[in-house]
PDB file of C-alpha atoms in Angstrom:
ATOM      1  CA  GLN A   1     110.292 156.896  46.410  1.00 66.00           C
ATOM      2  CA  LYS A   2     109.234 153.434  47.504  1.00 75.00           C
ATOM      3  CA  GLU A   3     111.972 150.816  47.442  1.00 89.00           C
ATOM      4  CA  VAL A   4     110.208 148.562  44.937  1.00 93.00           C
ATOM      5  CA  GLU A   5     107.257 149.935  43.002  1.00 94.00           C
ATOM      6  CA  GLN A   6     104.708 148.179  40.873  1.00 94.00           C
ATOM      7  CA  ASN A   7     101.432 149.318  39.384  1.00 90.00           C
ATOM      8  CA  SER A   8      98.766 147.499  41.391  1.00 87.00           C
ATOM      9  CA  GLY A   9      96.489 147.034  38.388  1.00 87.00           C
ATOM     10  CA  PRO A  10      94.372 145.236  37.530  1.00 93.00           C
ATOM     11  CA  LEU A  11      95.993 144.893  34.152  1.00 95.00           C
ATOM     12  CA  SER A  12      93.603 143.332  31.664  1.00 97.00           C
ATOM     13  CA  VAL A  13      95.060 141.634  28.589  1.00 96.00           C
ATOM     14  CA  PRO A  14      93.230 139.647  25.906  1.00 97.00           C
ATOM     15  CA  GLU A  15      94.041 135.973  25.645  1.00 97.00           C
ATOM     16  CA  GLY A  16      96.887 135.371  23.226  1.00 97.00           C
ATOM     17  CA  ALA A  17      98.336 138.881  23.578  1.00 97.00           C
ATOM     18  CA  ILE A  18     101.544 139.926  25.312  1.00 97.00           C
ATOM     19  CA  ALA A  19     101.261 140.988  28.950  1.00 97.00           C
ATOM     20  CA  SER A  20     103.879 143.480  30.110  1.00 97.00           C
ATOM     21  CA  LEU A  21     104.534 143.942  33.820  1.00 97.00           C
ATOM     22  CA  ASN A  22     106.868 146.634  35.102  1.00 97.00           C
ATOM     23  CA  CYS A  23     108.787 147.237  38.293  1.00 96.00           C
ATOM     24  CA  THR A  24     111.074 150.068  39.383  1.00 96.00           C
ATOM     25  CA  TYR A  25     113.457 150.088  42.326  1.00 95.00           C
ATOM     26  CA  SER A  26     115.258 152.752  44.293  1.00 92.00           C
ATOM     27  CA  ASP A  27     118.645 151.230  45.137  1.00 90.00           C
ATOM     28  CA  ARG A  28     120.965 151.680  42.163  1.00 90.00           C
ATOM     29  CA  GLY A  29     123.410 149.124  43.554  1.00 88.00           C
ATOM     30  CA  SER A  30     120.903 146.245  43.550  1.00 91.00           C
ATOM     31  CA  GLN A  31     122.162 143.120  41.811  1.00 89.00           C
ATOM     32  CA  SER A  32     119.504 140.413  42.050  1.00 92.00           C
ATOM     33  CA  PHE A  33     115.947 140.566  40.774  1.00 95.00           C
ATOM     34  CA  PHE A  34     113.106 138.078  40.949  1.00 95.00           C
ATOM     35  CA  TRP A  35     109.605 137.660  39.600  1.00 97.00           C
ATOM     36  CA  TYR A  36     107.058 135.608  41.534  1.00 97.00           C
ATOM     37  CA  ARG A  37     103.509 134.648  40.650  1.00 97.00           C
ATOM     38  CA  GLN A  38     100.865 134.366  43.346  1.00 95.00           C
ATOM     39  CA  TYR A  39      97.436 132.910  42.738  1.00 95.00           C
ATOM     40  CA  SER A  40      94.658 134.034  45.059  1.00 90.00           C
ATOM     41  CA  GLY A  41      94.889 132.181  48.351  1.00 89.00           C
ATOM     42  CA  LYS A  42      98.199 130.547  47.440  1.00 93.00           C
ATOM     43  CA  SER A  43     101.851 131.210  48.175  1.00 94.00           C
ATOM     44  CA  PRO A  44     104.252 133.014  45.825  1.00 95.00           C
ATOM     45  CA  GLU A  45     106.074 130.799  43.357  1.00 95.00           C
ATOM     46  CA  LEU A  46     109.235 131.788  41.549  1.00 95.00           C
ATOM     47  CA  ILE A  47     108.967 132.427  37.832  1.00 96.00           C
ATOM     48  CA  MET A  48     112.386 133.860  37.009  1.00 95.00           C
ATOM     49  CA  SER A  49     115.461 135.458  38.431  1.00 95.00           C
ATOM     50  CA  ILE A  50     117.696 137.877  36.551  1.00 95.00           C
ATOM     51  CA  TYR A  51     121.045 139.358  37.455  1.00 93.00           C
ATOM     52  CA  SER A  52     122.485 140.964  34.285  1.00 93.00           C
ATOM     53  CA  ASN A  53     121.275 143.741  32.038  1.00 95.00           C
ATOM     54  CA  GLY A  54     119.293 142.591  29.039  1.00 95.00           C
ATOM     55  CA  ASP A  55     116.722 139.903  28.404  1.00 96.00           C
ATOM     56  CA  LYS A  56     116.338 136.447  29.870  1.00 96.00           C
ATOM     57  CA  GLU A  57     113.846 134.076  28.298  1.00 96.00           C
ATOM     58  CA  ASP A  58     112.172 130.990  29.733  1.00 95.00           C
ATOM     59  CA  GLY A  59     109.341 129.570  27.697  1.00 96.00           C
ATOM     60  CA  ARG A  60     106.611 132.180  27.340  1.00 97.00           C
ATOM     61  CA  PHE A  61     108.264 134.414  29.940  1.00 97.00           C
ATOM     62  CA  THR A  62     110.940 137.045  29.311  1.00 98.00           C
ATOM     63  CA  ALA A  63     112.498 139.114  32.058  1.00 97.00           C
ATOM     64  CA  GLN A  64     114.147 142.386  31.072  1.00 97.00           C
ATOM     65  CA  LEU A  65     116.577 144.285  33.276  1.00 97.00           C
ATOM     66  CA  ASN A  66     117.883 147.815  32.838  1.00 96.00           C
ATOM     67  CA  LYS A  67     120.070 148.771  35.778  1.00 94.00           C
ATOM     68  CA  ALA A  68     120.803 152.257  34.465  1.00 94.00           C
ATOM     69  CA  SER A  69     117.103 153.077  34.451  1.00 94.00           C
ATOM     70  CA  GLN A  70     116.440 150.972  37.543  1.00 95.00           C
ATOM     71  CA  TYR A  71     113.616 148.944  36.153  1.00 94.00           C
ATOM     72  CA  VAL A  72     112.876 145.308  35.578  1.00 97.00           C
ATOM     73  CA  SER A  73     109.985 143.972  33.546  1.00 97.00           C
ATOM     74  CA  LEU A  74     108.285 140.675  32.818  1.00 98.00           C
ATOM     75  CA  LEU A  75     106.735 139.874  29.472  1.00 98.00           C
ATOM     76  CA  ILE A  76     104.296 137.007  29.074  1.00 97.00           C
ATOM     77  CA  ARG A  77     103.733 135.947  25.475  1.00 97.00           C
ATOM     78  CA  ASP A  78     100.625 134.175  24.259  1.00 97.00           C
ATOM     79  CA  SER A  79      98.805 134.995  27.493  1.00 97.00           C
ATOM     80  CA  GLN A  80      96.513 132.295  28.847  1.00 97.00           C
ATOM     81  CA  PRO A  81      93.628 132.568  31.332  1.00 96.00           C
ATOM     82  CA  SER A  82      95.769 130.502  33.703  1.00 96.00           C
ATOM     83  CA  ASP A  83      98.254 133.393  33.796  1.00 97.00           C
ATOM     84  CA  SER A  84      95.683 135.463  35.699  1.00 97.00           C
ATOM     85  CA  ALA A  85      97.359 136.077  39.050  1.00 96.00           C
ATOM     86  CA  THR A  86      99.272 138.680  41.031  1.00 95.00           C
ATOM     87  CA  TYR A  87     102.876 139.107  39.937  1.00 97.00           C
ATOM     88  CA  LEU A  88     105.390 140.164  42.569  1.00 96.00           C
ATOM     89  CA  CYS A  89     108.691 141.842  41.797  1.00 96.00           C
ATOM     90  CA  ALA A  90     111.469 141.302  44.349  1.00 94.00           C
ATOM     91  CA  VAL A  91     114.806 143.088  44.518  1.00 93.00           C
ATOM     92  CA  ASN A  92     117.853 142.304  46.630  1.00 89.00           C
ATOM     93  CA  MET A  93     118.672 145.764  47.943  1.00 82.00           C
ATOM     94  CA  ASN A  94     122.384 146.390  48.018  1.00 76.00           C
ATOM     95  CA  ARG A  95     122.430 148.984  50.800  1.00 72.00           C
ATOM     96  CA  ASP A  96     120.907 146.748  53.470  1.00 71.00           C
ATOM     97  CA  ASP A  97     121.372 143.369  51.822  1.00 74.00           C
ATOM     98  CA  LYS A  98     117.705 142.470  52.008  1.00 79.00           C
ATOM     99  CA  ILE A  99     115.172 141.260  49.460  1.00 86.00           C
ATOM    100  CA  ILE A 100     112.254 143.663  49.216  1.00 88.00           C
ATOM    101  CA  PHE A 101     108.992 142.717  47.540  1.00 91.00           C
ATOM    102  CA  GLY A 102     106.762 145.055  45.616  1.00 92.00           C
ATOM    103  CA  LYS A 103     103.034 145.017  46.355  1.00 90.00           C
ATOM    104  CA  GLY A 104     102.357 143.180  43.125  1.00 93.00           C
ATOM    105  CA  THR A 105     100.413 143.738  39.923  1.00 95.00           C
ATOM    106  CA  ARG A 106      97.130 141.925  39.402  1.00 95.00           C
ATOM    107  CA  LEU A 107      96.940 140.513  35.898  1.00 97.00           C
ATOM    108  CA  HIS A 108      93.669 139.441  34.343  1.00 97.00           C
ATOM    109  CA  ILE A 109      93.697 137.575  31.049  1.00 97.00           C
ATOM    110  CA  LEU A 110      90.429 138.034  29.208  1.00 94.00           C
ATOM    111  CA  PRO A 111      89.226 134.842  27.470  1.00 90.00           C
TER     112      PRO A 111
ATOM    113  CA  ASN B   1     112.345 116.494  47.147  1.00 53.00           C
ATOM    114  CA  ALA B   2     110.270 118.174  49.814  1.00 73.00           C
ATOM    115  CA  GLY B   3     109.800 121.889  49.506  1.00 93.00           C
ATOM    116  CA  VAL B   4     109.269 124.338  52.315  1.00 96.00           C
ATOM    117  CA  MET B   5     106.694 123.006  54.746  1.00 97.00           C
ATOM    118  CA  GLN B   6     104.514 125.015  57.061  1.00 97.00           C
ATOM    119  CA  ASN B   7     102.010 123.940  59.627  1.00 96.00           C
ATOM    120  CA  PRO B   8      99.342 124.344  60.508  1.00 97.00           C
ATOM    121  CA  ARG B   9      97.860 125.533  57.220  1.00 96.00           C
ATOM    122  CA  HIS B  10      94.969 127.162  59.048  1.00 97.00           C
ATOM    123  CA  LEU B  11      94.884 128.328  62.652  1.00 97.00           C
ATOM    124  CA  VAL B  12      91.995 129.845  64.551  1.00 98.00           C
ATOM    125  CA  ARG B  13      92.631 131.577  67.843  1.00 97.00           C
ATOM    126  CA  ARG B  14      90.593 133.714  70.207  1.00 97.00           C
ATOM    127  CA  ARG B  15      91.876 137.088  71.303  1.00 97.00           C
ATOM    128  CA  GLY B  16      94.495 136.733  74.025  1.00 97.00           C
ATOM    129  CA  GLN B  17      95.600 133.226  73.061  1.00 98.00           C
ATOM    130  CA  GLU B  18      98.988 132.266  71.669  1.00 98.00           C
ATOM    131  CA  ALA B  19      99.685 131.268  68.083  1.00 98.00           C
ATOM    132  CA  ARG B  20     102.646 129.096  67.080  1.00 98.00           C
ATOM    133  CA  LEU B  21     103.505 128.787  63.422  1.00 98.00           C
ATOM    134  CA  ARG B  22     106.074 126.270  62.225  1.00 98.00           C
ATOM    135  CA  CYS B  23     108.305 126.233  59.171  1.00 98.00           C
ATOM    136  CA  SER B  24     110.636 123.521  57.931  1.00 97.00           C
ATOM    137  CA  PRO B  25     112.959 124.849  55.231  1.00 96.00           C
ATOM    138  CA  MET B  26     113.744 123.091  52.006  1.00 95.00           C
ATOM    139  CA  LYS B  27     116.365 120.365  52.343  1.00 92.00           C
ATOM    140  CA  GLY B  28     119.826 121.887  52.324  1.00 90.00           C
ATOM    141  CA  HIS B  29     118.600 125.378  53.185  1.00 93.00           C
ATOM    142  CA  SER B  30     119.671 127.050  56.398  1.00 92.00           C
ATOM    143  CA  HIS B  31     118.212 130.530  55.841  1.00 94.00           C
ATOM    144  CA  VAL B  32     114.609 131.178  56.806  1.00 96.00           C
ATOM    145  CA  TYR B  33     112.452 134.253  56.300  1.00 96.00           C
ATOM    146  CA  TRP B  34     109.006 135.053  57.665  1.00 97.00           C
ATOM    147  CA  TYR B  35     106.551 137.336  55.897  1.00 96.00           C
ATOM    148  CA  ARG B  36     103.055 138.532  56.683  1.00 96.00           C
ATOM    149  CA  GLN B  37     100.445 139.266  54.059  1.00 94.00           C
ATOM    150  CA  LEU B  38      97.185 141.035  54.752  1.00 89.00           C
ATOM    151  CA  PRO B  39      94.280 140.587  52.312  1.00 79.00           C
ATOM    152  CA  GLU B  40      94.833 142.507  49.074  1.00 74.00           C
ATOM    153  CA  GLU B  41      98.255 143.684  50.261  1.00 79.00           C
ATOM    154  CA  GLY B  42     101.849 142.807  49.514  1.00 82.00           C
ATOM    155  CA  LEU B  43     104.289 140.671  51.434  1.00 89.00           C
ATOM    156  CA  LYS B  44     105.730 142.381  54.473  1.00 90.00           C
ATOM    157  CA  PHE B  45     109.100 141.144  55.703  1.00 91.00           C
ATOM    158  CA  MET B  46     109.171 140.225  59.376  1.00 95.00           C
ATOM    159  CA  VAL B  47     112.351 138.365  60.296  1.00 95.00           C
ATOM    160  CA  TYR B  48     115.332 136.563  58.810  1.00 95.00           C
ATOM    161  CA  LEU B  49     117.011 133.719  60.675  1.00 95.00           C
ATOM    162  CA  GLN B  50     119.828 131.268  60.256  1.00 93.00           C
ATOM    163  CA  LYS B  51     120.285 128.236  62.443  1.00 88.00           C
ATOM    164  CA  GLU B  52     120.231 129.437  66.067  1.00 87.00           C
ATOM    165  CA  ASN B  53     120.619 133.094  65.039  1.00 93.00           C
ATOM    166  CA  ILE B  54     118.304 135.985  64.311  1.00 94.00           C
ATOM    167  CA  ILE B  55     119.983 137.948  61.535  1.00 92.00           C
ATOM    168  CA  ASP B  56     117.424 140.667  60.877  1.00 92.00           C
ATOM    169  CA  GLU B  57     114.226 141.276  62.815  1.00 93.00           C
ATOM    170  CA  SER B  58     113.597 144.793  61.592  1.00 91.00           C
ATOM    171  CA  GLY B  59     110.101 143.880  60.409  1.00 91.00           C
ATOM    172  CA  MET B  60     108.941 142.291  63.632  1.00 94.00           C
ATOM    173  CA  PRO B  61     106.535 144.166  65.892  1.00 93.00           C
ATOM    174  CA  LYS B  62     108.332 145.071  69.103  1.00 90.00           C
ATOM    175  CA  GLU B  63     105.849 143.316  71.348  1.00 94.00           C
ATOM    176  CA  ARG B  64     104.129 139.923  71.361  1.00 97.00           C
ATOM    177  CA  PHE B  65     106.032 138.544  68.350  1.00 97.00           C
ATOM    178  CA  SER B  66     109.112 136.337  68.514  1.00 97.00           C
ATOM    179  CA  ALA B  67     110.895 133.904  66.236  1.00 97.00           C
ATOM    180  CA  GLU B  68     113.450 131.177  66.608  1.00 96.00           C
ATOM    181  CA  PHE B  69     115.271 128.653  64.450  1.00 96.00           C
ATOM    182  CA  PRO B  70     116.830 126.060  66.752  1.00 93.00           C
ATOM    183  CA  LYS B  71     119.680 123.769  65.853  1.00 89.00           C
ATOM    184  CA  GLU B  72     117.234 120.897  65.571  1.00 90.00           C
ATOM    185  CA  GLY B  73     113.672 121.227  64.371  1.00 92.00           C
ATOM    186  CA  PRO B  74     111.640 123.802  62.508  1.00 95.00           C
ATOM    187  CA  SER B  75     111.641 127.556  62.734  1.00 97.00           C
ATOM    188  CA  ILE B  76     108.831 128.880  64.910  1.00 98.00           C
ATOM    189  CA  LEU B  77     107.030 132.201  64.753  1.00 98.00           C
ATOM    190  CA  ARG B  78     105.253 132.830  68.022  1.00 98.00           C
ATOM    191  CA  ILE B  79     102.547 135.421  68.574  1.00 98.00           C
ATOM    192  CA  GLN B  80     101.469 135.969  72.147  1.00 97.00           C
ATOM    193  CA  GLN B  81      98.139 137.454  73.208  1.00 97.00           C
ATOM    194  CA  VAL B  82      96.817 137.608  69.668  1.00 97.00           C
ATOM    195  CA  VAL B  83      94.537 140.436  68.575  1.00 96.00           C
ATOM    196  CA  ARG B  84      92.172 140.622  65.601  1.00 95.00           C
ATOM    197  CA  GLY B  85      94.712 142.678  63.670  1.00 93.00           C
ATOM    198  CA  ASP B  86      97.062 139.685  63.669  1.00 96.00           C
ATOM    199  CA  SER B  87      94.713 137.855  61.290  1.00 96.00           C
ATOM    200  CA  ALA B  88      96.710 137.369  58.095  1.00 96.00           C
ATOM    201  CA  ALA B  89      98.561 134.850  55.995  1.00 97.00           C
ATOM    202  CA  TYR B  90     102.033 134.132  57.322  1.00 98.00           C
ATOM    203  CA  PHE B  91     104.509 132.811  54.793  1.00 97.00           C
ATOM    204  CA  CYS B  92     107.861 131.250  55.408  1.00 97.00           C
ATOM    205  CA  ALA B  93     110.570 131.138  52.748  1.00 96.00           C
ATOM    206  CA  SER B  94     113.965 129.498  52.706  1.00 95.00           C
ATOM    207  CA  SER B  95     117.160 129.857  50.722  1.00 92.00           C
ATOM    208  CA  GLY B  96     120.561 128.248  50.519  1.00 90.00           C
ATOM    209  CA  SER B  97     122.337 131.517  51.206  1.00 85.00           C
ATOM    210  CA  ARG B  98     121.421 135.112  51.883  1.00 81.00           C
ATOM    211  CA  HIS B  99     121.395 136.223  48.269  1.00 76.00           C
ATOM    212  CA  GLU B 100     119.903 133.166  46.647  1.00 83.00           C
ATOM    213  CA  THR B 101     116.351 132.724  45.511  1.00 88.00           C
ATOM    214  CA  GLN B 102     113.796 132.360  48.259  1.00 92.00           C
ATOM    215  CA  TYR B 103     111.299 129.515  47.980  1.00 94.00           C
ATOM    216  CA  PHE B 104     108.000 129.855  49.768  1.00 96.00           C
ATOM    217  CA  GLY B 105     105.969 127.466  51.835  1.00 97.00           C
ATOM    218  CA  PRO B 106     102.184 127.178  51.493  1.00 96.00           C
ATOM    219  CA  GLY B 107     101.572 129.612  54.330  1.00 97.00           C
ATOM    220  CA  THR B 108      99.577 129.572  57.551  1.00 98.00           C
ATOM    221  CA  ARG B 109      96.282 131.438  57.556  1.00 97.00           C
ATOM    222  CA  LEU B 110      95.701 132.816  61.033  1.00 97.00           C
ATOM    223  CA  LEU B 111      92.229 133.923  62.017  1.00 97.00           C
ATOM    224  CA  VAL B 112      91.726 135.647  65.336  1.00 97.00           C
ATOM    225  CA  LEU B 113      88.152 135.665  66.582  1.00 95.00           C
TER     226      LEU B 113
END
């Protein structure tokens, strides 16, 4: 199993709908989780961090963490064309104390 | 309120030349990370440094690549005798401590002719 796994996509979502991005990780002891957005040709920018089980909301974004099932997700409500980007999941691996990035999911919002 | 700065933003080198990439962390940050990203691929960790120390270089190729973060000045990623396969975007990130959020610079796009 890869350390941090994401579906590469592309994930196509109609404008105004909810986009759901998923990420699974291998290290059960991981404690810190991050979602980054990367536009083509640009650097990753942090959207949210989450550390506790449950939901964390910030504007149109909601991060969901389930440590027992070892997955973290990002929901984007009222999707906009400007949300079209690659979304990277990052996990601070407990066993070697290192942040590992997934390969990212390409999201395409259809106008 | 300067963020992470990298220069140059674009660098063109011929095979066999040296490439030097610079990274100034965000103010107050003393932890620096270097990543490489090939087109259509994810971020690949290269090296993690604190001031004057290399903490983790498990992602660095064994030859031609080196990194430093001196007491004064920016962190430098150095690639000697570049080859075409070194062409990629190189991103630097910084954080206030090992487990805190990493903030990325704009990257250096290296093209080896």
